[in-house]
PDB file of C-alpha atoms in Angstrom:
ATOM      1  CA  UNK T 115       0.000   0.000   0.000  1.00  0.00           C
ATOM      2  CA  UNK T 116       2.788   2.422   0.953  1.00  0.00           C
ATOM      3  CA  UNK T 117       4.533   1.801  -2.378  1.00  0.00           C
ATOM      4  CA  UNK T 118       1.327   2.483  -4.308  1.00  0.00           C
ATOM      5  CA  UNK T 119       0.856   5.779  -2.501  1.00  0.00           C
ATOM      6  CA  UNK T 120       4.478   6.778  -3.114  1.00  0.00           C
ATOM      7  CA  UNK T 121       4.224   5.919  -6.821  1.00  0.00           C
ATOM      8  CA  UNK T 122       1.231   8.225  -7.196  1.00  0.00           C
ATOM      9  CA  UNK T 123       2.954  10.981  -5.221  1.00  0.00           C
ATOM     10  CA  UNK T 124       0.330  10.936  -2.478  1.00  0.00           C
ATOM     11  CA  UNK T 125       2.487   9.915   0.447  1.00  0.00           C
ATOM     12  CA  UNK T 126       6.013   9.564   1.673  1.00  0.00           C
ATOM     13  CA  UNK T 127       4.941   8.117   4.995  1.00  0.00           C
ATOM     14  CA  UNK T 128       7.332   5.909   6.899  1.00  0.00           C
ATOM     15  CA  UNK T 129       6.679   2.812   8.977  1.00  0.00           C
ATOM     16  CA  UNK T 130       4.013   3.474  11.574  1.00  0.00           C
ATOM     17  CA  UNK T 131       4.477   2.562  15.218  1.00  0.00           C
ATOM     18  CA  UNK T 132       1.004   3.386  16.503  1.00  0.00           C
ATOM     19  CA  UNK T 133      -1.381   1.010  14.762  1.00  0.00           C
ATOM     20  CA  UNK T 134      -4.337  -0.562  16.580  1.00  0.00           C
ATOM     21  CA  UNK T 135      -5.954  -3.898  15.737  1.00  0.00           C
ATOM     22  CA  UNK T 136      -9.631  -4.770  16.097  1.00  0.00           C
ATOM     23  CA  UNK T 137      -9.047  -5.787  19.724  1.00  0.00           C
ATOM     24  CA  UNK T 138      -7.632  -2.373  20.651  1.00  0.00           C
ATOM     25  CA  UNK T 139      -4.079  -3.686  20.960  1.00  0.00           C
ATOM     26  CA  UNK T 140      -1.321  -1.397  19.742  1.00  0.00           C
ATOM     27  CA  UNK T 141       1.444  -2.718  17.515  1.00  0.00           C
ATOM     28  CA  UNK T 142       4.132  -1.546  15.120  1.00  0.00           C
ATOM     29  CA  UNK T 143       3.822  -2.030  11.383  1.00  0.00           C
ATOM     30  CA  UNK T 144       5.497  -5.288  10.403  1.00  0.00           C
ATOM     31  CA  UNK T 145       4.890  -6.970  13.753  1.00  0.00           C
ATOM     32  CA  UNK T 146       2.647  -9.919  14.319  1.00  0.00           C
ATOM     33  CA  UNK T 147       2.623 -13.648  13.906  1.00  0.00           C
ATOM     34  CA  UNK T 148       2.491 -13.520  10.119  1.00  0.00           C
ATOM     35  CA  UNK T 149       5.556 -11.279   9.949  1.00  0.00           C
ATOM     36  CA  UNK T 150       7.615 -14.162  11.370  1.00  0.00           C
ATOM     37  CA  UNK T 151       6.793 -16.610   8.562  1.00  0.00           C
ATOM     38  CA  UNK T 152       9.631 -16.915   6.020  1.00  0.00           C
ATOM     39  CA  UNK T 153       7.423 -16.388   2.944  1.00  0.00           C
ATOM     40  CA  UNK T 154       5.876 -13.274   4.495  1.00  0.00           C
ATOM     41  CA  UNK T 155       9.328 -11.998   5.418  1.00  0.00           C
ATOM     42  CA  UNK T 156      10.580 -12.663   1.876  1.00  0.00           C
ATOM     43  CA  UNK T 157       7.613 -10.810   0.401  1.00  0.00           C
ATOM     44  CA  UNK T 158       8.152  -7.846   2.737  1.00  0.00           C
ATOM     45  CA  UNK T 159      11.869  -7.678   1.899  1.00  0.00           C
ATOM     46  CA  UNK T 160      11.094  -7.955  -1.810  1.00  0.00           C
ATOM     47  CA  UNK T 161       8.646  -5.045  -1.562  1.00  0.00           C
ATOM     48  CA  UNK T 162      11.173  -2.962   0.375  1.00  0.00           C
ATOM     49  CA  UNK T 163      14.066  -3.529  -2.018  1.00  0.00           C
ATOM     50  CA  UNK T 164      11.764  -2.858  -4.977  1.00  0.00           C
ATOM     51  CA  UNK T 165      10.665   0.394  -3.386  1.00  0.00           C
ATOM     52  CA  UNK T 166      14.279   1.325  -2.657  1.00  0.00           C
ATOM     53  CA  UNK T 167      15.251   0.696  -6.276  1.00  0.00           C
ATOM     54  CA  UNK T 168      12.305   2.581  -7.730  1.00  0.00           C
ATOM     55  CA  UNK T 169      13.039   5.653  -5.625  1.00  0.00           C
ATOM     56  CA  UNK T 170      16.862   5.267  -5.857  1.00  0.00           C
ATOM     57  CA  UNK T 171      17.183   4.776  -2.093  1.00  0.00           C
ATOM     58  CA  UNK T 172      20.272   2.623  -2.482  1.00  0.00           C
ATOM     59  CA  UNK T 173      20.947   2.109   1.243  1.00  0.00           C
ATOM     60  CA  UNK T 174      17.377   0.955   1.874  1.00  0.00           C
ATOM     61  CA  UNK T 175      17.519  -1.330  -1.169  1.00  0.00           C
ATOM     62  CA  UNK T 176      20.895  -2.728  -0.066  1.00  0.00           C
ATOM     63  CA  UNK T 177      19.683  -3.518   3.454  1.00  0.00           C
ATOM     64  CA  UNK T 178      16.484  -5.094   2.149  1.00  0.00           C
ATOM     65  CA  UNK T 179      18.142  -7.227  -0.528  1.00  0.00           C
ATOM     66  CA  UNK T 180      20.743  -8.460   1.973  1.00  0.00           C
ATOM     67  CA  UNK T 181      17.980  -9.382   4.394  1.00  0.00           C
ATOM     68  CA  UNK T 182      16.031 -11.025   1.555  1.00  0.00           C
ATOM     69  CA  UNK T 183      19.010 -13.120   0.457  1.00  0.00           C
ATOM     70  CA  UNK T 184      19.809 -14.191   4.025  1.00  0.00           C
ATOM     71  CA  UNK T 185      16.199 -15.311   4.621  1.00  0.00           C
ATOM     72  CA  UNK T 186      16.067 -17.006   1.223  1.00  0.00           C
ATOM     73  CA  UNK T 187      19.217 -18.987   2.001  1.00  0.00           C
ATOM     74  CA  UNK T 188      17.467 -20.416   5.086  1.00  0.00           C
ATOM     75  CA  UNK T 189      14.401 -21.548   3.147  1.00  0.00           C
ATOM     76  CA  UNK T 190      14.175 -24.104   0.394  1.00  0.00           C
ATOM     77  CA  UNK T 191      13.396 -22.733  -3.032  1.00  0.00           C
ATOM     78  CA  UNK T 192      10.236 -24.353  -4.315  1.00  0.00           C
ATOM     79  CA  UNK T 193      10.783 -25.270  -7.964  1.00  0.00           C
ATOM     80  CA  UNK T 194       7.040 -25.355  -8.554  1.00  0.00           C
ATOM     81  CA  UNK T 195       6.416 -21.857  -7.197  1.00  0.00           C
ATOM     82  CA  UNK T 196       6.730 -19.152  -9.903  1.00  0.00           C
ATOM     83  CA  UNK T 197       7.074 -16.487  -7.213  1.00  0.00           C
ATOM     84  CA  UNK T 198      10.440 -17.965  -6.245  1.00  0.00           C
ATOM     85  CA  UNK T 199      11.757 -17.627  -9.818  1.00  0.00           C
ATOM     86  CA  UNK T 200      10.483 -14.066 -10.026  1.00  0.00           C
ATOM     87  CA  UNK T 201      12.003 -13.047  -6.697  1.00  0.00           C
ATOM     88  CA  UNK T 202      15.370 -14.665  -7.368  1.00  0.00           C
ATOM     89  CA  UNK T 203      15.591 -12.989 -10.772  1.00  0.00           C
ATOM     90  CA  UNK T 204      14.854  -9.543  -9.330  1.00  0.00           C
ATOM     91  CA  UNK T 205      17.091 -10.161  -6.305  1.00  0.00           C
ATOM     92  CA  UNK T 206      19.884 -10.862  -8.798  1.00  0.00           C
ATOM     93  CA  UNK T 207      19.202  -7.660 -10.723  1.00  0.00           C
ATOM     94  CA  UNK T 208      19.020  -5.650  -7.503  1.00  0.00           C
ATOM     95  CA  UNK T 209      22.225  -7.232  -6.165  1.00  0.00           C
ATOM     96  CA  UNK T 210      24.150  -6.385  -9.322  1.00  0.00           C
ATOM     97  CA  UNK T 211      22.816  -2.816  -9.451  1.00  0.00           C
ATOM     98  CA  UNK T 212      23.401  -2.044  -5.771  1.00  0.00           C
ATOM     99  CA  UNK T 213      26.754  -3.839  -5.782  1.00  0.00           C
ATOM    100  CA  UNK T 214      27.835  -1.735  -8.757  1.00  0.00           C
ATOM    101  CA  UNK T 215      26.591   1.536  -7.220  1.00  0.00           C
ATOM    102  CA  UNK T 216      28.248   0.899  -3.837  1.00  0.00           C
ATOM    103  CA  UNK T 217      31.197  -1.146  -5.172  1.00  0.00           C
ATOM    104  CA  UNK T 218      30.119  -3.999  -2.900  1.00  0.00           C
ATOM    105  CA  UNK T 219      31.707  -7.262  -4.052  1.00  0.00           C
ATOM    106  CA  UNK T 220      29.556  -9.329  -1.664  1.00  0.00           C
ATOM    107  CA  UNK T 221      26.352  -8.191  -3.382  1.00  0.00           C
ATOM    108  CA  UNK T 222      27.867  -8.756  -6.816  1.00  0.00           C
ATOM    109  CA  UNK T 223      28.711 -12.312  -5.722  1.00  0.00           C
ATOM    110  CA  UNK T 224      25.131 -12.793  -4.505  1.00  0.00           C
ATOM    111  CA  UNK T 225      23.894 -11.512  -7.869  1.00  0.00           C
ATOM    112  CA  UNK T 226      26.113 -14.095  -9.589  1.00  0.00           C
ATOM    113  CA  UNK T 227      24.576 -16.821  -7.396  1.00  0.00           C
ATOM    114  CA  UNK T 228      21.094 -15.747  -8.515  1.00  0.00           C
ATOM    115  CA  UNK T 229      22.305 -15.740 -12.136  1.00  0.00           C
ATOM    116  CA  UNK T 230      23.664 -19.277 -11.745  1.00  0.00           C
ATOM    117  CA  UNK T 231      20.342 -20.446 -10.327  1.00  0.00           C
ATOM    118  CA  UNK T 232      18.419 -18.955 -13.270  1.00  0.00           C
ATOM    119  CA  UNK T 233      20.914 -20.493 -15.725  1.00  0.00           C
ATOM    120  CA  UNK T 234      20.188 -23.925 -14.228  1.00  0.00           C
ATOM    121  CA  UNK T 235      16.510 -23.340 -14.971  1.00  0.00           C
ATOM    122  CA  UNK T 236      17.325 -22.660 -18.632  1.00  0.00           C
ATOM    123  CA  UNK T 237      18.599 -26.234 -18.882  1.00  0.00           C
ATOM    124  CA  UNK T 238      16.284 -28.058 -16.486  1.00  0.00           C
ATOM    125  CA  UNK T 239      12.974 -26.208 -16.697  1.00  0.00           C
ATOM    126  CA  UNK T 240      12.170 -23.997 -19.665  1.00  0.00           C
ATOM    127  CA  UNK T 241      14.622 -22.538 -22.151  1.00  0.00           C
ATOM    128  CA  UNK T 242      11.885 -20.382 -23.634  1.00  0.00           C
ATOM    129  CA  UNK T 243      11.014 -18.786 -20.300  1.00  0.00           C
ATOM    130  CA  UNK T 244      14.410 -18.403 -18.612  1.00  0.00           C
ATOM    131  CA  UNK T 245      16.952 -17.797 -21.391  1.00  0.00           C
ATOM    132  CA  UNK T 246      16.184 -14.075 -21.696  1.00  0.00           C
ATOM    133  CA  UNK T 247      16.404 -13.668 -17.904  1.00  0.00           C
ATOM    134  CA  UNK T 248      19.744 -15.462 -17.858  1.00  0.00           C
ATOM    135  CA  UNK T 249      21.042 -13.170 -20.625  1.00  0.00           C
ATOM    136  CA  UNK T 250      20.011 -10.071 -18.698  1.00  0.00           C
ATOM    137  CA  UNK T 251      21.714 -11.286 -15.515  1.00  0.00           C
ATOM    138  CA  UNK T 252      24.832 -12.207 -17.513  1.00  0.00           C
ATOM    139  CA  UNK T 253      24.888  -8.703 -19.002  1.00  0.00           C
ATOM    140  CA  UNK T 254      24.547  -7.145 -15.535  1.00  0.00           C
ATOM    141  CA  UNK T 255      27.426  -9.273 -14.275  1.00  0.00           C
ATOM    142  CA  UNK T 256      29.613  -8.213 -17.220  1.00  0.00           C
ATOM    143  CA  UNK T 257      28.684  -4.565 -16.592  1.00  0.00           C
ATOM    144  CA  UNK T 258      29.788  -4.947 -12.956  1.00  0.00           C
ATOM    145  CA  UNK T 259      33.116  -6.325 -14.211  1.00  0.00           C
ATOM    146  CA  UNK T 260      33.447  -3.329 -16.584  1.00  0.00           C
ATOM    147  CA  UNK T 261      33.431  -5.676 -19.576  1.00  0.00           C
ATOM    148  CA  UNK T 262      31.582  -3.640 -22.193  1.00  0.00           C
ATOM    149  CA  UNK T 263      32.336  -5.814 -25.235  1.00  0.00           C
TER     150      UNK T 263
END
């Protein structure tokens, strides 16, 4: 919701710490039982690093993508879940971009790991669907290495 409001220029609000649920209990945004589930945490991190990239908030995007990749490494990637492919692809793009902007070799390495995962899908899953994504990640990796040929 916050991202939608920011995209339309209606709000630049930050995380709220004074929300009330239907029982009158106060809580901070992002708290609650669902915020502890890995898939919910991955989705929240994905939204935050997307927002950081869209608005060129590189530090926010860096923190969110690092958190995303650390949570993702603790969970098994579900080969039958298209959301996992989508998130890994964009995490790779974000890692390469942020790594290049901040000259962070750790993020560039994480981007290469995402690229390798997508390249495996070209062979094992669907060449038609994943080849173009693999090419884009390969190009980002070459750009990070300053190889412009």
